[in-house]
PDB file of C-alpha atoms and ligand atoms in Angstrom:
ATOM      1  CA  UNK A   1       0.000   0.000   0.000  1.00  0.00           C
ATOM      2  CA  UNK A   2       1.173   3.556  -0.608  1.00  0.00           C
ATOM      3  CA  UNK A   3       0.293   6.571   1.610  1.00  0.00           C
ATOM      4  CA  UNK A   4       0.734   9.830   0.360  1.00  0.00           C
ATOM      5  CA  UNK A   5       0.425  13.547   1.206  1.00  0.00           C
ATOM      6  CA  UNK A   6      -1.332  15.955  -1.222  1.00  0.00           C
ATOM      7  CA  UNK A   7      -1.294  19.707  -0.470  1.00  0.00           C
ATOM      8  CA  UNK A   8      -0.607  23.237  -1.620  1.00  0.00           C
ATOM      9  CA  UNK A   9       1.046  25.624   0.189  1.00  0.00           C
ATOM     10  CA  UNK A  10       1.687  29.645  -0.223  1.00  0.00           C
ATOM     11  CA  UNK A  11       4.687  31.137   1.155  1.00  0.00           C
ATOM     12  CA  UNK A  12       5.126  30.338   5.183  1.00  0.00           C
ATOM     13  CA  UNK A  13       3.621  27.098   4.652  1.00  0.00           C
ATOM     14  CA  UNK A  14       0.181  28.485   4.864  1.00  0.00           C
ATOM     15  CA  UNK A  15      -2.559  26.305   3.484  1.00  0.00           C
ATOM     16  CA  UNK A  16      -5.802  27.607   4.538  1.00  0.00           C
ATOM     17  CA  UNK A  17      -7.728  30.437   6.312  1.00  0.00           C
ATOM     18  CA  UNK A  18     -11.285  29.890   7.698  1.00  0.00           C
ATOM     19  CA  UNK A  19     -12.234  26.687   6.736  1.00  0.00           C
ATOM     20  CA  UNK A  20     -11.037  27.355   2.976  1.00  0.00           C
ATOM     21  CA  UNK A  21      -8.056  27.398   0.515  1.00  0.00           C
ATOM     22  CA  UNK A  22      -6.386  31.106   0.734  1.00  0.00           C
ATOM     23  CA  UNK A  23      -5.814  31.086  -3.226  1.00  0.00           C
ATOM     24  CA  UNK A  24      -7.927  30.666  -6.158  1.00  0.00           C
ATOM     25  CA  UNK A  25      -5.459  28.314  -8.625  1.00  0.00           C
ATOM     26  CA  UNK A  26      -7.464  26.202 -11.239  1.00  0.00           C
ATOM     27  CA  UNK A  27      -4.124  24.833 -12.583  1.00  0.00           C
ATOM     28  CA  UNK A  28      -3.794  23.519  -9.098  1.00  0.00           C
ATOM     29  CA  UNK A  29      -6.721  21.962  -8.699  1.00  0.00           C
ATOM     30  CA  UNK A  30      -6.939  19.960 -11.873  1.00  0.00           C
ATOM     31  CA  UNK A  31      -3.356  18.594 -10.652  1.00  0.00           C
ATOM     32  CA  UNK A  32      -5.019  17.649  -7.813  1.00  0.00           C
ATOM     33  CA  UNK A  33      -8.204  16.134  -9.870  1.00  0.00           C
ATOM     34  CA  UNK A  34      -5.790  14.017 -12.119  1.00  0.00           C
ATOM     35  CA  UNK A  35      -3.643  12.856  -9.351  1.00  0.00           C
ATOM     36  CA  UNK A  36      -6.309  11.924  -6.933  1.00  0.00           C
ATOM     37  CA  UNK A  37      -9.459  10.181  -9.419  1.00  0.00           C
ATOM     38  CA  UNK A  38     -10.024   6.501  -8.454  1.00  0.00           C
ATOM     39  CA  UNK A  39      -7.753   6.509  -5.580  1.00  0.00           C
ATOM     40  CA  UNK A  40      -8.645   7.020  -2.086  1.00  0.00           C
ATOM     41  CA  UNK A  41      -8.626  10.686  -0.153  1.00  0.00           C
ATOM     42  CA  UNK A  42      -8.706  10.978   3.498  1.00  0.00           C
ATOM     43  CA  UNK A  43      -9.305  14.581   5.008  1.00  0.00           C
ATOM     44  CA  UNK A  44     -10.331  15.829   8.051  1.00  0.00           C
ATOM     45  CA  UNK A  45     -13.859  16.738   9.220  1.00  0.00           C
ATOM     46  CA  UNK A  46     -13.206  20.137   9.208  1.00  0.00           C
ATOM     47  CA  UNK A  47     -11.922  19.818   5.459  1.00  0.00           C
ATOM     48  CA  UNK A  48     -14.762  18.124   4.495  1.00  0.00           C
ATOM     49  CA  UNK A  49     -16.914  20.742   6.158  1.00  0.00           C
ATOM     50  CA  UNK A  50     -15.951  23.471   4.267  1.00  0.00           C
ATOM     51  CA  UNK A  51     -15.946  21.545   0.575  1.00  0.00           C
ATOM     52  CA  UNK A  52     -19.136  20.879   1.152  1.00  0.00           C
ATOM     53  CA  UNK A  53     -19.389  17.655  -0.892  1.00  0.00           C
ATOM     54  CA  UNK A  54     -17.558  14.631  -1.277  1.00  0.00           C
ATOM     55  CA  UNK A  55     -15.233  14.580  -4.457  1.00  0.00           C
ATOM     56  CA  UNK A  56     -16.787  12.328  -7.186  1.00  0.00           C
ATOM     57  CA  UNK A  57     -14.756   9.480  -8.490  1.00  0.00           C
ATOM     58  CA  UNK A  58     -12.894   9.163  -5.329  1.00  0.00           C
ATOM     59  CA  UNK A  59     -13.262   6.626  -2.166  1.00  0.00           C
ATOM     60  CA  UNK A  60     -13.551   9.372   0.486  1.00  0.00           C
ATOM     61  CA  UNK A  61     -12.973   9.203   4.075  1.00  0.00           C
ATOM     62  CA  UNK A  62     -13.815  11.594   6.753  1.00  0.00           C
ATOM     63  CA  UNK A  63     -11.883  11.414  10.037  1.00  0.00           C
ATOM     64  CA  UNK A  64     -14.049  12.371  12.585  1.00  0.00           C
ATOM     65  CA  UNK A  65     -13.905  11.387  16.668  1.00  0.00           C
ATOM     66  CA  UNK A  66     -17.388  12.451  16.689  1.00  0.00           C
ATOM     67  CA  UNK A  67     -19.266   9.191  16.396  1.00  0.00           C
ATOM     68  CA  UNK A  68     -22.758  10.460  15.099  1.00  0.00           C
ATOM     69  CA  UNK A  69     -21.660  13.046  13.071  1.00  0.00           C
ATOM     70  CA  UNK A  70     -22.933  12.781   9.527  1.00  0.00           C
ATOM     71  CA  UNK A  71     -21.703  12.598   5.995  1.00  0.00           C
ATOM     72  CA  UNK A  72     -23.560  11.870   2.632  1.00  0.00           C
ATOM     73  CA  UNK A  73     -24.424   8.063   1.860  1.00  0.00           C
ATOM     74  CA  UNK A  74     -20.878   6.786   0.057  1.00  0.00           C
ATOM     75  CA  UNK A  75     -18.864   8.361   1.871  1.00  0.00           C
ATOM     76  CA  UNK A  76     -16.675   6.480   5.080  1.00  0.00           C
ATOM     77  CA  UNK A  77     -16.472   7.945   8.255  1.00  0.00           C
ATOM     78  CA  UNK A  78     -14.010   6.882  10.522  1.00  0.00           C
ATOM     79  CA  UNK A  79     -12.363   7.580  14.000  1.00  0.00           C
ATOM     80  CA  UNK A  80      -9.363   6.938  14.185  1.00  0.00           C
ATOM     81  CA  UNK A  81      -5.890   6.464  12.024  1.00  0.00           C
ATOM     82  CA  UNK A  82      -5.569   2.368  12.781  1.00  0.00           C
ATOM     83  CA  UNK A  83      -9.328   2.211  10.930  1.00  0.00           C
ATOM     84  CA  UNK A  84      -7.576   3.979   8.019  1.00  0.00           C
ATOM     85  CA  UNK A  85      -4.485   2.263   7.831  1.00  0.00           C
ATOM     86  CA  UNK A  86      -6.443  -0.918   7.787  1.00  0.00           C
ATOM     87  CA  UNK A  87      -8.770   0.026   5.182  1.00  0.00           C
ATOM     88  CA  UNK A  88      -5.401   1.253   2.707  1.00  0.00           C
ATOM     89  CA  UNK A  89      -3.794  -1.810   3.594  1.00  0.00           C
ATOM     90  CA  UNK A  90      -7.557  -3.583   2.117  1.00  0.00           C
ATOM     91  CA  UNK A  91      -7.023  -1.979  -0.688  1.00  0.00           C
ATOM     92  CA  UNK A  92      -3.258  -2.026  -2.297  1.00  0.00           C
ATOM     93  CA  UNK A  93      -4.210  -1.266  -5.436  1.00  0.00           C
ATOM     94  CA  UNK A  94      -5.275   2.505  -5.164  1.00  0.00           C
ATOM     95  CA  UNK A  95      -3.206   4.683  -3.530  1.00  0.00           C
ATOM     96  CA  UNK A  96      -4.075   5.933  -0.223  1.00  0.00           C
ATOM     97  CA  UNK A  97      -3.871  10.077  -0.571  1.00  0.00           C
ATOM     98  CA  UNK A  98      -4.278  12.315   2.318  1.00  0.00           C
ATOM     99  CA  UNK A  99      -5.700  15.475   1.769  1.00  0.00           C
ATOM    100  CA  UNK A 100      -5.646  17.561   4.699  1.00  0.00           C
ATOM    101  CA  UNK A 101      -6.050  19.883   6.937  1.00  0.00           C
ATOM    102  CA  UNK A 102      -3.118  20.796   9.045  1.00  0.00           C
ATOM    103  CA  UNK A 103      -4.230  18.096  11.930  1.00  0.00           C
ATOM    104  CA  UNK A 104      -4.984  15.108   9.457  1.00  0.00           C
ATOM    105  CA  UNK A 105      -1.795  15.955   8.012  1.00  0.00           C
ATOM    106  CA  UNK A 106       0.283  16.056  11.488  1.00  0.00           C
ATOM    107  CA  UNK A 107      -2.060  12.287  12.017  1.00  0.00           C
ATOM    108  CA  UNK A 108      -0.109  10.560   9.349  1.00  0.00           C
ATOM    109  CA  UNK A 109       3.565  12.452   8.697  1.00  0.00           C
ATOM    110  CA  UNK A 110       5.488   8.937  10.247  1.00  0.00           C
ATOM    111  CA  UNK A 111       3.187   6.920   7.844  1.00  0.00           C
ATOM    112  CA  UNK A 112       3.649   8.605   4.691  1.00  0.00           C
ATOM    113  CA  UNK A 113       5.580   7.497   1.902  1.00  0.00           C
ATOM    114  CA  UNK A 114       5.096  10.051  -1.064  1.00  0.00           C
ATOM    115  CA  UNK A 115       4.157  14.100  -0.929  1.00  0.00           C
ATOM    116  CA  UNK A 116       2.656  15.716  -3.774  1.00  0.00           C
ATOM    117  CA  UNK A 117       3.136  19.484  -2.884  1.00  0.00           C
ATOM    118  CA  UNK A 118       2.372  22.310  -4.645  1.00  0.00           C
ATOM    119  CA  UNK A 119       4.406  25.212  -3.849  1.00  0.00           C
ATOM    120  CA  UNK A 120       2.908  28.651  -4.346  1.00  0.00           C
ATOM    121  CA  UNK A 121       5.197  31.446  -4.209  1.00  0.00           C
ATOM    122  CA  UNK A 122       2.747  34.046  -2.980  1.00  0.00           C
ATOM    123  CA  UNK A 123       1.755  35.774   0.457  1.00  0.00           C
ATOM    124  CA  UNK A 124      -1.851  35.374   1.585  1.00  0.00           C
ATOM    125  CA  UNK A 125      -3.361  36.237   5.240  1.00  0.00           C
ATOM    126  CA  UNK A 126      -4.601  32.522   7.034  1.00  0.00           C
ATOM    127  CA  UNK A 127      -5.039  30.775  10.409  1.00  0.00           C
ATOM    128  CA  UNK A 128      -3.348  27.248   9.442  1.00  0.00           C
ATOM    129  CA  UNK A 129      -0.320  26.038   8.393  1.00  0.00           C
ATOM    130  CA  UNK A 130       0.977  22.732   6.779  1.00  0.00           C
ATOM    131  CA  UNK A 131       3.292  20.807   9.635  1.00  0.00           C
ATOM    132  CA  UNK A 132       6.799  20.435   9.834  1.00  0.00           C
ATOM    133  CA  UNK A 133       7.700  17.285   7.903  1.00  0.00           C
ATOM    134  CA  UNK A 134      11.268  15.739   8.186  1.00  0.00           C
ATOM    135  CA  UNK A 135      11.944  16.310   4.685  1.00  0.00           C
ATOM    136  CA  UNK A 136      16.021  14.734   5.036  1.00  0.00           C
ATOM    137  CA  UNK A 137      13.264  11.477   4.808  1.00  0.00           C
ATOM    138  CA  UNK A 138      12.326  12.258   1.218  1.00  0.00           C
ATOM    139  CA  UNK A 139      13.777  12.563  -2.394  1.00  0.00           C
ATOM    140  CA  UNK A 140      12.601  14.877  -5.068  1.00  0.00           C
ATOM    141  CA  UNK A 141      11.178  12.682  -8.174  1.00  0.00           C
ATOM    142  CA  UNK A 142       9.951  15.098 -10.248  1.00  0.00           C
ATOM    143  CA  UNK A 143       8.894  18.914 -10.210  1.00  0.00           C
ATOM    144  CA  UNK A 144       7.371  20.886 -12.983  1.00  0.00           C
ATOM    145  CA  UNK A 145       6.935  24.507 -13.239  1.00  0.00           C
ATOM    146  CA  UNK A 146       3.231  25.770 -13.543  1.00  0.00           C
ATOM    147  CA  UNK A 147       1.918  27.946 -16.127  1.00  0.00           C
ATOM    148  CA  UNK A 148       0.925  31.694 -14.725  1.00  0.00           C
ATOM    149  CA  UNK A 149      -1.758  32.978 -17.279  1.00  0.00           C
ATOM    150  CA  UNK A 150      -4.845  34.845 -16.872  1.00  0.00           C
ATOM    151  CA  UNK A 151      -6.594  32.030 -14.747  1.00  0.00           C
ATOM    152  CA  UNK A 152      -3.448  31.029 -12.634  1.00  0.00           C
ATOM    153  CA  UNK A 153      -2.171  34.654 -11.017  1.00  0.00           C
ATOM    154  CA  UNK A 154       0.787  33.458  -9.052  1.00  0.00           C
ATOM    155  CA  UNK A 155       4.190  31.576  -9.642  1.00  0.00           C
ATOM    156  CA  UNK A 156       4.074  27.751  -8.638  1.00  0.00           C
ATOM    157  CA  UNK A 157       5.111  24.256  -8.816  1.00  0.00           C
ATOM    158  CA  UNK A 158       4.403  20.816  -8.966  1.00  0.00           C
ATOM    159  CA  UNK A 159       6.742  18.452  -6.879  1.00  0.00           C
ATOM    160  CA  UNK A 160       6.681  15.114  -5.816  1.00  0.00           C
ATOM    161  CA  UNK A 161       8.766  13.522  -3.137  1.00  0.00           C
ATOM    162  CA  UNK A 162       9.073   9.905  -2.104  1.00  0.00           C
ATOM    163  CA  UNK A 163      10.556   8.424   1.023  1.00  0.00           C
ATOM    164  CA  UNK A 164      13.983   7.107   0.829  1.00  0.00           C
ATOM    165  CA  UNK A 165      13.983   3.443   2.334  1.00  0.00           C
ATOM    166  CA  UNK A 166      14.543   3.234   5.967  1.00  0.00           C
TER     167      UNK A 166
HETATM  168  N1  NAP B 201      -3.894  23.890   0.996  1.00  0.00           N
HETATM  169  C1  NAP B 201      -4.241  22.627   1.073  1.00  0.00           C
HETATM  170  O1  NAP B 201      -3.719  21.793   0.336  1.00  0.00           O
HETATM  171  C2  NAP B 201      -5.278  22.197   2.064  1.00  0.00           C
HETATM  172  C3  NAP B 201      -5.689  20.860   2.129  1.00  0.00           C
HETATM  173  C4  NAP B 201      -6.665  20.498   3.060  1.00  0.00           C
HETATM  174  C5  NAP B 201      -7.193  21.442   3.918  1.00  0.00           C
HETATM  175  N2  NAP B 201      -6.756  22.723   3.841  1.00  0.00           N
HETATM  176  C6  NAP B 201      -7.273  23.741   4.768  1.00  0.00           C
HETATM  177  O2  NAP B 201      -6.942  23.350   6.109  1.00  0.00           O
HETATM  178  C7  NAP B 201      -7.949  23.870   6.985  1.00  0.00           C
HETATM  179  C8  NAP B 201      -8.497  22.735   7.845  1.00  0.00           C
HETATM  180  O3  NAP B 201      -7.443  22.115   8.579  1.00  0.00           O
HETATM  181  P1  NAP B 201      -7.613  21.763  10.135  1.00  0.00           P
HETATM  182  O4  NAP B 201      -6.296  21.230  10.624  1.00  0.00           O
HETATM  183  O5  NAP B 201      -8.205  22.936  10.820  1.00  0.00           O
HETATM  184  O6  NAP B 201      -8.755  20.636  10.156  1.00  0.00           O
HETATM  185  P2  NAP B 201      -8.837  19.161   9.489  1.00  0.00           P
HETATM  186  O7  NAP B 201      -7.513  18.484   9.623  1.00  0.00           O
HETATM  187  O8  NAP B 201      -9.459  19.246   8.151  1.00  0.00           O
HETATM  188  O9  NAP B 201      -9.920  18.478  10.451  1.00  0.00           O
HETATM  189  C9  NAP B 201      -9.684  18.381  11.831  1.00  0.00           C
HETATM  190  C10 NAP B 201     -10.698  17.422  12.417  1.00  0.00           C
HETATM  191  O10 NAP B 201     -10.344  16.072  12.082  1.00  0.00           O
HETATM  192  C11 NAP B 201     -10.739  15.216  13.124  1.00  0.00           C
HETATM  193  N3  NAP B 201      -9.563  14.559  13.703  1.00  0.00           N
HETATM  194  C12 NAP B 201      -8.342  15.098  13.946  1.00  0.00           C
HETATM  195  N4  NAP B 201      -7.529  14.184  14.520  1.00  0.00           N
HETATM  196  C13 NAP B 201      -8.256  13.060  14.621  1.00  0.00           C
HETATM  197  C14 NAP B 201      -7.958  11.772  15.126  1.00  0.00           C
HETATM  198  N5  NAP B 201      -6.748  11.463  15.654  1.00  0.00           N
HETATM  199  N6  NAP B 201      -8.923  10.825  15.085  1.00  0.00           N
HETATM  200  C15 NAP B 201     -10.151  11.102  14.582  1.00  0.00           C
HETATM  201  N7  NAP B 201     -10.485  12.329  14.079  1.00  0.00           N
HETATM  202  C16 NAP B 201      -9.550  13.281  14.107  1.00  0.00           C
HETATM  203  C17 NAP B 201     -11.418  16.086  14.180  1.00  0.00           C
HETATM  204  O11 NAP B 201     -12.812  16.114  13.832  1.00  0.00           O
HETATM  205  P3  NAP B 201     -13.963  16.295  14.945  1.00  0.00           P
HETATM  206  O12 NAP B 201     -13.764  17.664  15.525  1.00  0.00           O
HETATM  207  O13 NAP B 201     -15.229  16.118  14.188  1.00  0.00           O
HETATM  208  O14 NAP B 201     -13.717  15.195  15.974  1.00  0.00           O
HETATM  209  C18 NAP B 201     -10.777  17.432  13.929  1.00  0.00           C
HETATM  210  O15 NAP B 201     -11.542  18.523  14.416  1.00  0.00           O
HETATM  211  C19 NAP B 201      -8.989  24.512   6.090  1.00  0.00           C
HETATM  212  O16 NAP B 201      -8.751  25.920   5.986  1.00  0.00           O
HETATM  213  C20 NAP B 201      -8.758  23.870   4.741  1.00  0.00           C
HETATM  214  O17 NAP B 201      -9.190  24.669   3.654  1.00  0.00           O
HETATM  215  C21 NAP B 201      -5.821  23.109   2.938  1.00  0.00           C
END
């Protein structure tokens, strides 16, 4: 099984301000789309609060510690990291992607073995941050510069990391 991290961060590792993404990045968010259809995204229940919706084409899981509280019919709530673990290692064949937030992503940072960042070289105003990873862990194994155009205001990248073996 495979665990990865999938975020975007703006300068200071910020990745969100009241409940929502700081930025407005379409480029980003297709990268996102393309990497993440048919696999399986975990996110927090605050993350899932403020999308609204569960994304389509996608196993999604809700981490919760609130036992009754209630998501849209498809969609897995669990409680706790062991039940997710579990369920990736049920299913080795799609790729297990955390998406966030900031606690979800503090959760799994020993478990993860592959980061898909993008990094967005811009200053916005937030209240959460993405947590210190040990990154001497990880190799780069690819990066790609985005396209700024009239959609996509602000300089940014596309990496991917993936942990060396221990
Ligand atoms: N830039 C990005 O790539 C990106 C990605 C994702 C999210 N974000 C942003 O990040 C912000 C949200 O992050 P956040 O850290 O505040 O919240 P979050 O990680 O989305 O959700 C936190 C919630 O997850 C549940 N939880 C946490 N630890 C748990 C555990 N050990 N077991 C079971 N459930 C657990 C709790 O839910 P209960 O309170 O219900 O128990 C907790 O309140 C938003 O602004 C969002 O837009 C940004």
């Amino acid at each position: 099984m495979t665990i990865a991290f999938m975020w975007a961060e703006a300068q200071d590792h910020l990745i969100g301000d009241r409940g929502q993404l700081p930025w407005h990045l379409p480029a980003d968010l297709q990268h996102f789309k393309k990497t993440t259809l048919n696999q399986i995204v975990v996110m927090g229940r605050k993350t899932y609060a403020g999308m609204g919706k569960p994304l389509p084409q996608r196993t999604n899981i809700v981490l919760s510690r609130q036992a009754d509280y209630s998501v849209v019919p498809g969609v897995l709530l669990l409680h706790n990291i062991d039940d997710v673990l579990a369920y990736a290692a049920a299913h080795p064949e799609q790729e297990t992607i955390i998406i966030g937030g900031a606690a979800i992503f503090a959760l799994f940072k020993d478990h993860v073995d592959r980061l898909y960042v993008t990094e967005i070289d811009a200053h916005f105003t937030g209240d959460t941050v993405m947590p210190a990873l040990d990154w001497s862990a990880f190799k780069q194994v690819a990066f790609q510069v985005g396209v700024v155009d009239a959609n996509n205001h602000y300089p940014y990248s596309f990496a991917t990391y993936q942990r060396l073996a221990k």
